[in-house]
Tab-separated table of C-alpha atoms and ligand atoms in Angstrom:
chain	number	residue	atom	x	y	z
A	297	UNK	CA	5.207	-130.180	134.469
A	298	UNK	CA	4.577	-128.646	131.078
A	299	UNK	CA	6.866	-129.930	128.336
A	300	UNK	CA	7.822	-127.200	125.871
A	301	UNK	CA	8.121	-128.095	122.208
A	302	UNK	CA	10.991	-126.297	120.457
A	303	UNK	CA	11.567	-126.615	116.710
A	304	UNK	CA	14.955	-126.619	115.033
A	305	UNK	CA	15.453	-127.171	111.322
A	306	UNK	CA	18.499	-129.440	111.044
A	307	UNK	CA	19.007	-128.249	107.471
A	308	UNK	CA	18.831	-124.552	108.351
A	309	UNK	CA	20.140	-123.806	111.812
A	310	UNK	CA	20.890	-120.233	110.801
A	311	UNK	CA	17.223	-119.291	110.585
A	312	UNK	CA	16.028	-117.177	113.531
A	313	UNK	CA	13.439	-119.687	114.778
A	314	UNK	CA	16.002	-122.517	114.893
A	315	UNK	CA	18.519	-120.264	116.632
A	316	UNK	CA	15.947	-119.226	119.201
A	317	UNK	CA	15.050	-122.876	119.908
A	318	UNK	CA	18.694	-123.868	120.370
A	319	UNK	CA	19.237	-120.885	122.659
A	320	UNK	CA	16.201	-121.743	124.790
A	321	UNK	CA	17.124	-125.420	125.012
A	322	UNK	CA	20.681	-124.506	126.043
A	323	UNK	CA	19.326	-122.142	128.711
A	324	UNK	CA	17.183	-124.931	130.157
A	325	UNK	CA	20.211	-127.235	130.321
A	326	UNK	CA	22.367	-124.554	131.959
A	327	UNK	CA	19.577	-123.928	134.448
A	328	UNK	CA	19.514	-127.560	135.592
A	329	UNK	CA	16.545	-128.730	133.489
A	330	UNK	CA	15.980	-131.629	131.094
A	331	UNK	CA	15.804	-131.406	127.287
A	332	UNK	CA	15.240	-134.202	124.771
A	333	UNK	CA	17.193	-133.604	121.559
A	334	UNK	CA	17.969	-135.423	118.307
A	335	UNK	CA	21.293	-137.124	117.658
A	336	UNK	CA	22.295	-139.018	114.521
A	337	UNK	CA	21.367	-142.289	116.306
A	338	UNK	CA	18.236	-141.765	118.456
A	339	UNK	CA	16.811	-138.921	120.566
A	340	UNK	CA	18.595	-138.400	123.873
A	341	UNK	CA	17.267	-136.981	127.148
A	342	UNK	CA	19.863	-134.465	128.266
A	343	UNK	CA	20.878	-132.683	131.461
A	344	UNK	CA	24.047	-130.910	132.598
A	345	UNK	CA	26.444	-133.789	133.354
A	346	UNK	CA	28.293	-131.742	135.990
A	347	UNK	CA	25.119	-131.106	137.996
A	348	UNK	CA	24.119	-134.213	139.983
A	349	UNK	CA	20.659	-132.792	140.772
A	350	UNK	CA	19.940	-132.189	137.102
A	351	UNK	CA	21.144	-135.685	136.206
A	352	UNK	CA	18.835	-137.172	138.849
A	353	UNK	CA	15.892	-135.739	136.886
A	354	UNK	CA	16.823	-137.944	133.926
A	355	UNK	CA	16.606	-141.083	136.052
A	356	UNK	CA	13.305	-139.887	137.476
A	357	UNK	CA	11.719	-139.038	134.109
A	358	UNK	CA	12.792	-142.289	132.457
A	359	UNK	CA	12.115	-144.411	135.546
A	360	UNK	CA	15.631	-145.663	135.063
A	361	UNK	CA	17.332	-147.648	137.854
A	362	UNK	CA	20.308	-145.854	139.415
A	363	UNK	CA	22.744	-148.667	138.563
A	364	UNK	CA	22.547	-147.936	134.824
A	365	UNK	CA	25.186	-145.348	133.775
A	366	UNK	CA	24.647	-142.487	131.309
A	367	UNK	CA	26.635	-141.444	128.256
A	368	UNK	CA	28.091	-137.924	128.411
A	369	UNK	CA	27.915	-135.896	125.188
A	370	UNK	CA	30.679	-133.393	124.508
A	371	UNK	CA	31.021	-130.498	122.065
A	372	UNK	CA	34.752	-130.968	121.484
A	373	UNK	CA	37.789	-132.957	122.549
A	374	UNK	CA	38.705	-130.348	125.185
A	375	UNK	CA	35.509	-131.297	127.050
A	376	UNK	CA	36.566	-134.942	126.959
A	377	UNK	CA	39.986	-134.076	128.345
A	378	UNK	CA	38.341	-132.146	131.188
A	379	UNK	CA	36.417	-135.248	132.317
A	380	UNK	CA	39.014	-138.014	132.024
A	381	UNK	CA	42.294	-138.829	133.748
A	382	UNK	CA	44.164	-140.338	130.853
A	383	UNK	CA	43.253	-141.067	127.240
A	384	UNK	CA	45.093	-144.010	125.644
A	385	UNK	CA	46.628	-143.619	122.214
A	386	UNK	CA	44.146	-146.056	120.639
A	387	UNK	CA	41.254	-143.915	121.940
A	388	UNK	CA	42.816	-140.856	120.278
A	389	UNK	CA	42.914	-142.779	117.014
A	390	UNK	CA	39.251	-143.809	117.342
A	391	UNK	CA	38.307	-140.184	118.065
A	392	UNK	CA	40.263	-139.012	115.051
A	393	UNK	CA	38.513	-141.581	112.849
A	394	UNK	CA	34.916	-141.485	114.110
A	395	UNK	CA	34.148	-138.242	115.988
A	396	UNK	CA	31.878	-136.473	115.661
A	397	UNK	CA	29.834	-139.632	115.228
A	398	UNK	CA	28.048	-142.614	116.764
A	399	UNK	CA	30.896	-144.012	118.862
A	400	UNK	CA	30.906	-143.972	122.688
A	401	UNK	CA	34.248	-144.472	124.443
A	402	UNK	CA	34.443	-145.763	128.017
A	403	UNK	CA	37.418	-144.009	129.615
A	404	UNK	CA	38.648	-143.577	133.222
A	405	UNK	CA	36.756	-140.618	134.716
A	406	UNK	CA	38.119	-137.876	136.945
A	407	UNK	CA	36.387	-136.342	139.992
A	408	UNK	CA	34.600	-133.730	137.851
A	409	UNK	CA	32.108	-136.413	136.809
A	410	UNK	CA	29.468	-136.998	139.508
A	411	UNK	CA	29.070	-140.641	140.552
A	412	UNK	CA	25.400	-140.607	139.597
A	413	UNK	CA	26.417	-140.257	135.918
A	414	UNK	CA	28.515	-143.429	135.889
A	415	UNK	CA	26.444	-145.317	138.478
A	416	UNK	CA	29.576	-145.464	140.621
A	417	UNK	CA	31.674	-147.129	137.895
A	418	UNK	CA	35.259	-145.991	137.362
A	419	UNK	CA	34.777	-145.212	133.666
A	420	UNK	CA	32.634	-142.621	131.948
A	421	UNK	CA	31.001	-143.124	128.537
A	422	UNK	CA	31.775	-140.200	126.219
A	423	UNK	CA	30.665	-139.313	122.770
A	424	UNK	CA	30.650	-136.336	120.408
A	425	UNK	CA	27.463	-136.561	118.340
A	426	UNK	CA	27.453	-135.621	114.649
A	427	UNK	CA	23.856	-134.408	114.350
A	428	UNK	CA	23.847	-130.661	113.555
A	429	UNK	CA	21.123	-129.920	116.145
A	430	UNK	CA	22.961	-131.853	118.869
A	431	UNK	CA	26.214	-130.101	118.002
A	432	UNK	CA	24.625	-126.666	118.044
A	433	UNK	CA	22.962	-127.428	121.377
A	434	UNK	CA	26.202	-128.647	122.992
A	435	UNK	CA	28.093	-125.615	121.738
A	436	UNK	CA	25.425	-123.259	123.041
A	437	UNK	CA	25.123	-125.057	126.411
A	438	UNK	CA	28.925	-125.026	126.948
A	439	UNK	CA	28.591	-127.902	129.427
A	440	UNK	CA	28.891	-131.658	128.897
A	441	UNK	CA	25.434	-133.200	128.574
A	442	UNK	CA	24.526	-136.577	130.072
A	443	UNK	CA	21.905	-138.199	127.852
A	444	UNK	CA	20.484	-141.687	127.630
A	445	UNK	CA	17.956	-142.516	124.924
A	446	UNK	CA	14.783	-140.469	125.540
A	447	UNK	CA	12.376	-143.335	126.240
A	448	UNK	CA	10.870	-144.930	129.334
A	449	UNK	CA	13.451	-147.372	130.706
A	450	UNK	CA	13.491	-150.700	128.878
A	451	UNK	CA	11.325	-149.579	126.006
A	452	UNK	CA	11.887	-148.878	122.328
A	453	UNK	CA	14.222	-145.937	121.680
A	454	UNK	CA	12.774	-142.804	120.023
A	455	UNK	CA	13.719	-141.711	116.518
A	456	UNK	CA	11.256	-138.789	116.307
A	457	UNK	CA	10.114	-136.036	118.686
A	458	UNK	CA	6.667	-137.653	118.641
A	459	UNK	CA	8.123	-140.900	120.028
A	460	UNK	CA	9.729	-138.902	122.841
A	461	UNK	CA	6.402	-137.252	123.640
A	462	UNK	CA	4.664	-140.658	123.789
A	463	UNK	CA	6.918	-141.655	126.697
A	464	UNK	CA	7.985	-138.426	128.385
A	465	UNK	CA	5.406	-135.673	127.785
A	466	UNK	CA	4.820	-133.919	131.105
A	467	UNK	CA	7.923	-135.488	132.659
A	468	UNK	CA	10.664	-133.310	131.093
A	469	UNK	CA	11.156	-129.588	130.493
A	470	UNK	CA	11.442	-129.543	126.709
A	471	UNK	CA	11.665	-131.505	123.492
A	472	UNK	CA	13.890	-130.012	120.831
A	473	UNK	CA	12.320	-131.317	117.622
A	474	UNK	CA	14.886	-131.642	114.840
A	475	UNK	CA	13.045	-134.215	112.738
A	476	UNK	CA	13.755	-137.893	112.275
A	477	UNK	CA	17.164	-139.245	113.362
A	478	UNK	CA	19.627	-140.484	110.745
A	479	UNK	CA	20.745	-144.006	111.730
A	480	UNK	CA	17.950	-145.243	113.980
A	481	UNK	CA	20.052	-147.456	116.270
A	482	UNK	CA	22.372	-146.356	119.074
A	483	UNK	CA	26.074	-145.651	119.166
A	484	UNK	CA	28.673	-148.378	119.530
A	485	UNK	CA	29.923	-148.550	123.140
A	486	UNK	CA	33.637	-149.423	123.409
A	487	UNK	CA	35.983	-149.664	126.386
A	488	UNK	CA	39.462	-148.632	125.310
A	489	UNK	CA	42.728	-149.367	127.081
A	490	UNK	CA	46.322	-149.803	125.990
A	491	UNK	CA	45.660	-153.548	125.797
A	492	UNK	CA	42.879	-153.200	123.222
A	493	UNK	CA	39.158	-152.581	122.777
A	494	UNK	CA	36.070	-154.314	124.136
A	495	UNK	CA	32.741	-153.613	122.453
A	496	UNK	CA	29.897	-153.743	124.998
A	497	UNK	CA	27.189	-152.635	122.613
A	498	UNK	CA	27.377	-153.099	118.834
A	499	UNK	CA	26.112	-150.022	117.028
A	500	UNK	CA	26.376	-147.816	113.992
A	501	UNK	CA	30.190	-147.904	113.890
A	502	UNK	CA	30.880	-151.522	113.052
A	503	UNK	CA	33.260	-154.062	114.551
A	504	UNK	CA	35.165	-154.078	111.255
A	505	UNK	CA	35.586	-150.291	111.338
A	506	UNK	CA	36.876	-150.400	114.922
A	507	UNK	CA	39.267	-153.246	114.133
A	508	UNK	CA	40.749	-151.218	111.302
A	509	UNK	CA	41.645	-148.344	113.653
A	510	UNK	CA	42.015	-149.636	117.214
A	511	UNK	CA	45.058	-151.858	116.930
A	512	UNK	CA	45.475	-154.726	119.380
A	513	UNK	CA	42.649	-157.048	120.354
A	514	UNK	CA	39.031	-156.081	119.617
A	515	UNK	CA	36.546	-158.249	121.503
A	516	UNK	CA	32.762	-158.222	121.272
A	517	UNK	CA	31.160	-158.760	124.698
A	518	UNK	CA	27.477	-158.129	124.522
A	519	UNK	CA	24.917	-160.287	126.237
A	520	UNK	CA	22.758	-160.460	123.133
A	521	UNK	CA	21.671	-164.013	123.778
A	522	UNK	CA	19.886	-165.549	126.756
A	523	UNK	CA	22.390	-167.373	128.898
A	524	UNK	CA	25.304	-165.284	127.674
A	525	UNK	CA	27.540	-163.781	130.299
A	526	UNK	CA	26.384	-160.385	131.570
A	527	UNK	CA	29.227	-157.868	131.555
A	528	UNK	CA	29.267	-156.253	135.005
A	529	UNK	CA	31.342	-153.411	133.551
A	530	UNK	CA	28.309	-152.267	131.543
A	531	UNK	CA	25.258	-153.322	133.524
A	532	UNK	CA	22.560	-151.589	131.480
A	533	UNK	CA	23.247	-153.655	128.421
A	534	UNK	CA	22.163	-156.941	129.922
A	535	UNK	CA	18.436	-156.685	130.394
A	536	UNK	CA	15.290	-156.813	128.337
A	537	UNK	CA	15.575	-153.554	126.454
A	538	UNK	CA	14.312	-151.668	123.414
A	539	UNK	CA	11.080	-153.590	123.880
A	540	UNK	CA	7.645	-152.968	122.379
A	541	UNK	CA	4.555	-153.718	124.468
A	542	UNK	CA	3.511	-156.497	122.116
A	543	UNK	CA	5.123	-159.930	122.371
A	544	UNK	CA	7.959	-160.012	119.841
A	545	UNK	CA	8.450	-163.212	117.821
A	546	UNK	CA	11.776	-163.327	115.986
A	547	UNK	CA	12.407	-165.423	112.915
A	548	UNK	CA	16.075	-166.267	112.531
A	549	UNK	CA	17.683	-168.010	109.557
A	550	UNK	CA	18.334	-167.049	105.970
A	551	UNK	CA	16.863	-167.282	102.478
A	552	UNK	CA	13.779	-169.270	101.491
A	553	UNK	CA	13.742	-171.161	104.787
A	554	UNK	CA	13.525	-167.975	106.812
A	555	UNK	CA	10.754	-166.658	104.574
A	556	UNK	CA	8.753	-169.870	104.977
A	557	UNK	CA	9.205	-169.787	108.770
A	558	UNK	CA	8.038	-166.161	108.799
A	559	UNK	CA	4.869	-167.097	106.887
A	560	UNK	CA	4.170	-170.015	109.239
A	561	UNK	CA	4.648	-167.924	112.377
A	562	UNK	CA	2.295	-165.253	111.020
A	563	UNK	CA	-0.330	-167.869	110.216
A	564	UNK	CA	-0.033	-169.455	113.654
A	565	UNK	CA	-0.478	-166.139	115.471
A	566	UNK	CA	-3.464	-165.279	113.307
A	567	UNK	CA	-5.078	-168.652	114.036
A	568	UNK	CA	-4.580	-168.112	117.762
A	569	UNK	CA	-6.709	-165.025	117.428
A	570	UNK	CA	-3.877	-162.615	118.210
A	571	UNK	CA	-3.831	-159.103	116.860
A	572	UNK	CA	-0.937	-159.628	114.493
A	573	UNK	CA	1.657	-157.015	113.555
A	574	UNK	CA	4.321	-157.684	110.949
A	575	UNK	CA	7.727	-156.118	110.462
A	576	UNK	CA	7.675	-156.802	106.723
A	577	UNK	CA	10.756	-156.309	104.533
A	578	UNK	CA	10.207	-156.360	100.754
A	579	UNK	CA	11.683	-159.855	100.336
A	580	UNK	CA	9.108	-161.374	102.729
A	581	UNK	CA	5.914	-160.076	101.136
A	582	UNK	CA	4.992	-163.267	99.297
A	583	UNK	CA	5.273	-165.322	102.491
A	584	UNK	CA	2.308	-163.563	104.127
A	585	UNK	CA	-0.134	-163.034	101.302
A	586	UNK	CA	-3.659	-163.562	102.629
A	587	UNK	CA	-2.826	-162.933	106.294
A	588	UNK	CA	-4.838	-160.416	108.267
A	589	UNK	CA	-2.275	-158.208	109.905
A	590	UNK	CA	-1.176	-154.687	110.598
A	591	UNK	CA	1.839	-154.366	108.329
A	592	UNK	CA	4.848	-152.120	108.704
A	593	UNK	CA	6.712	-151.979	105.412
A	594	UNK	CA	10.161	-152.160	106.924
A	595	UNK	CA	12.193	-151.576	103.750
A	596	UNK	CA	14.690	-153.355	101.561
A	597	UNK	CA	16.005	-156.587	103.057
A	598	UNK	CA	19.254	-156.019	101.150
A	599	UNK	CA	19.704	-152.603	102.808
A	600	UNK	CA	20.490	-153.046	106.539
A	601	UNK	CA	21.104	-149.287	106.983
A	602	UNK	CA	17.495	-148.661	106.007
A	603	UNK	CA	16.263	-151.500	108.249
A	604	UNK	CA	18.168	-149.985	111.177
A	605	UNK	CA	16.810	-146.519	110.483
A	606	UNK	CA	13.190	-147.755	110.470
A	607	UNK	CA	13.407	-150.468	113.165
A	608	UNK	CA	12.182	-148.565	116.248
A	609	UNK	CA	9.630	-146.529	114.301
A	610	UNK	CA	8.125	-149.804	113.052
A	611	UNK	CA	7.938	-151.418	116.484
A	612	UNK	CA	6.360	-148.279	117.963
A	613	UNK	CA	3.865	-147.961	115.104
A	614	UNK	CA	2.718	-151.583	115.414
A	615	UNK	CA	2.407	-151.164	119.191
A	616	UNK	CA	0.351	-148.014	118.788
A	617	UNK	CA	-1.937	-149.834	116.362
A	618	UNK	CA	-2.795	-152.399	119.029
A	619	UNK	CA	-0.761	-155.390	117.908
A	620	UNK	CA	-0.545	-158.023	120.663
A	621	UNK	CA	2.192	-159.913	118.844
A	622	UNK	CA	4.810	-158.706	116.362
A	623	UNK	CA	6.490	-161.177	114.024
A	624	UNK	CA	9.854	-159.963	112.748
A	625	UNK	CA	12.613	-161.577	110.665
A	626	UNK	CA	16.172	-161.154	111.948
A	627	UNK	CA	18.737	-159.922	109.404
A	628	UNK	CA	21.929	-161.970	109.001
A	629	UNK	CA	25.356	-160.648	108.088
A	630	UNK	CA	27.938	-158.232	109.434
A	631	UNK	CA	28.100	-154.444	109.759
A	632	UNK	CA	25.069	-152.681	111.204
A	633	UNK	CA	23.102	-155.957	111.024
A	634	UNK	CA	24.991	-156.989	114.182
A	635	UNK	CA	23.418	-154.039	116.019
A	636	UNK	CA	19.948	-154.813	114.642
A	637	UNK	CA	20.219	-158.416	115.878
A	638	UNK	CA	21.429	-157.258	119.292
A	639	UNK	CA	18.465	-154.891	119.712
A	640	UNK	CA	15.889	-157.382	118.461
A	641	UNK	CA	17.126	-160.207	120.685
A	642	UNK	CA	17.091	-157.976	123.760
A	643	UNK	CA	13.671	-156.631	122.844
A	644	UNK	CA	12.294	-160.171	122.527
A	645	UNK	CA	13.343	-161.218	126.043
A	646	UNK	CA	10.543	-161.901	128.479
B	869	TXA	O1	23.394	-143.446	120.509
B	869	TXA	C1	23.418	-143.407	121.725
B	869	TXA	O2	24.357	-143.887	122.399
B	869	TXA	C2	22.252	-142.718	122.452
B	869	TXA	C3	22.281	-141.235	122.101
B	869	TXA	C4	21.230	-140.456	122.813
B	869	TXA	O3	23.559	-140.738	122.337
B	869	TXA	N1	22.339	-142.929	123.868
B	869	TXA	C5	22.054	-144.114	124.461
B	869	TXA	O4	22.167	-144.085	125.846
B	869	TXA	O5	21.731	-145.092	123.833
B	869	TXA	P1	21.562	-145.249	126.785
B	869	TXA	O6	21.758	-144.785	128.169
B	869	TXA	O7	20.185	-145.525	126.362
B	869	TXA	O8	22.496	-146.463	126.571
B	869	TXA	C6	23.859	-146.373	126.942
B	869	TXA	C7	24.374	-147.635	127.562
B	869	TXA	C8	23.927	-147.796	129.006
B	869	TXA	O9	22.825	-148.640	129.141
B	869	TXA	C9	25.142	-148.388	129.702
B	869	TXA	O10	24.989	-149.757	129.941
B	869	TXA	C10	26.296	-148.124	128.783
B	869	TXA	O11	25.813	-147.550	127.601
B	869	TXA	N2	27.164	-147.191	129.489
B	869	TXA	C11	27.048	-145.849	129.602
B	869	TXA	N3	27.990	-145.358	130.422
B	869	TXA	C12	28.716	-146.401	130.844
B	869	TXA	C13	29.825	-146.551	131.758
B	869	TXA	N4	30.356	-145.506	132.367
B	869	TXA	N5	30.307	-147.772	131.958
B	869	TXA	C14	29.760	-148.831	131.344
B	869	TXA	N6	28.712	-148.776	130.506
B	869	TXA	C15	28.198	-147.586	130.249
B	870	MG	MG1	18.579	-146.659	125.950
């Protein structure tokens, strides 16, 4: 299969070339094909969510097991209403506060949604993306679009069209290239009922933000740590995921101690003759002076938004450079740092 490359300028969707790309991509989706497209979080691999045969192509291209459900992207709230049986009041409030944006709501599905989309589960994950290219595409396609991250199953998510091509060139119909994504980590996945909210995947919209709007209990139930309970309600979030090819060594902790541990781990890997890659935030530079390593300058340690935005690009770049081991400090704190920790810990699983 030949994968078409379509360009859309996120800053100028009115120009004729961008319009043409959006139109073509929408045609492919309406015709039952697969298109990778940018969202504000990561690139997604889309297909018409109402067409089970089209959705099957996503699983095939990604080599994704059929028990792992897909998020459905909608252009407006009317599309959400057409796919669900009942939307609780707290979900309406979350939509009001965070849509369009990086929040996925798990809501009871109706029979419009093919079982393949939800892997047979009773709820469907729904989100309205904020990225201008994604919005234009959904409006042009006029169908809900099922889209997981556009990477080979289990691997690092893509934040550029190039990353998508690395994994899926020749396996999908088109890549709609709208430049680098904004946030760099995925949406927050939340199950909403009248009793409260359960977060299955921490993401760009933080626990604190959801608490402020949801009302009732807000629980965090991710299996971010080995040995933690695996939530059967959201099976895909349990495994090794987001992973580079290289072995990933995480350095937890805080302050001077964490910096010293980072330096020691780097030295150890170098002495073992490994091809060392470093995820290197500014605050950790002094700890690794003199080491021979491929270095990804991750960004400002005090700026978790920037660390999130550059996380996957860094892991992919070190992988591509032939690193056999990647040493990476784990950010502490709340907010989007929770999502960074979740992704790193899952990526480090063996
Ligand atoms: O930011 C994002 O959410 C990106 C962009 C492309 O929208 N999408 C994304 O999709 O990260 P994916 O498939 O890589 O991760 C979504 C996860 C799945 O692994 C699954 O476990 C959970 O969300 N999920 C999706 N639908 C679900 C459902 N109906 N019930 C329970 N969990 C669900
Ligand atoms: Mg994914």
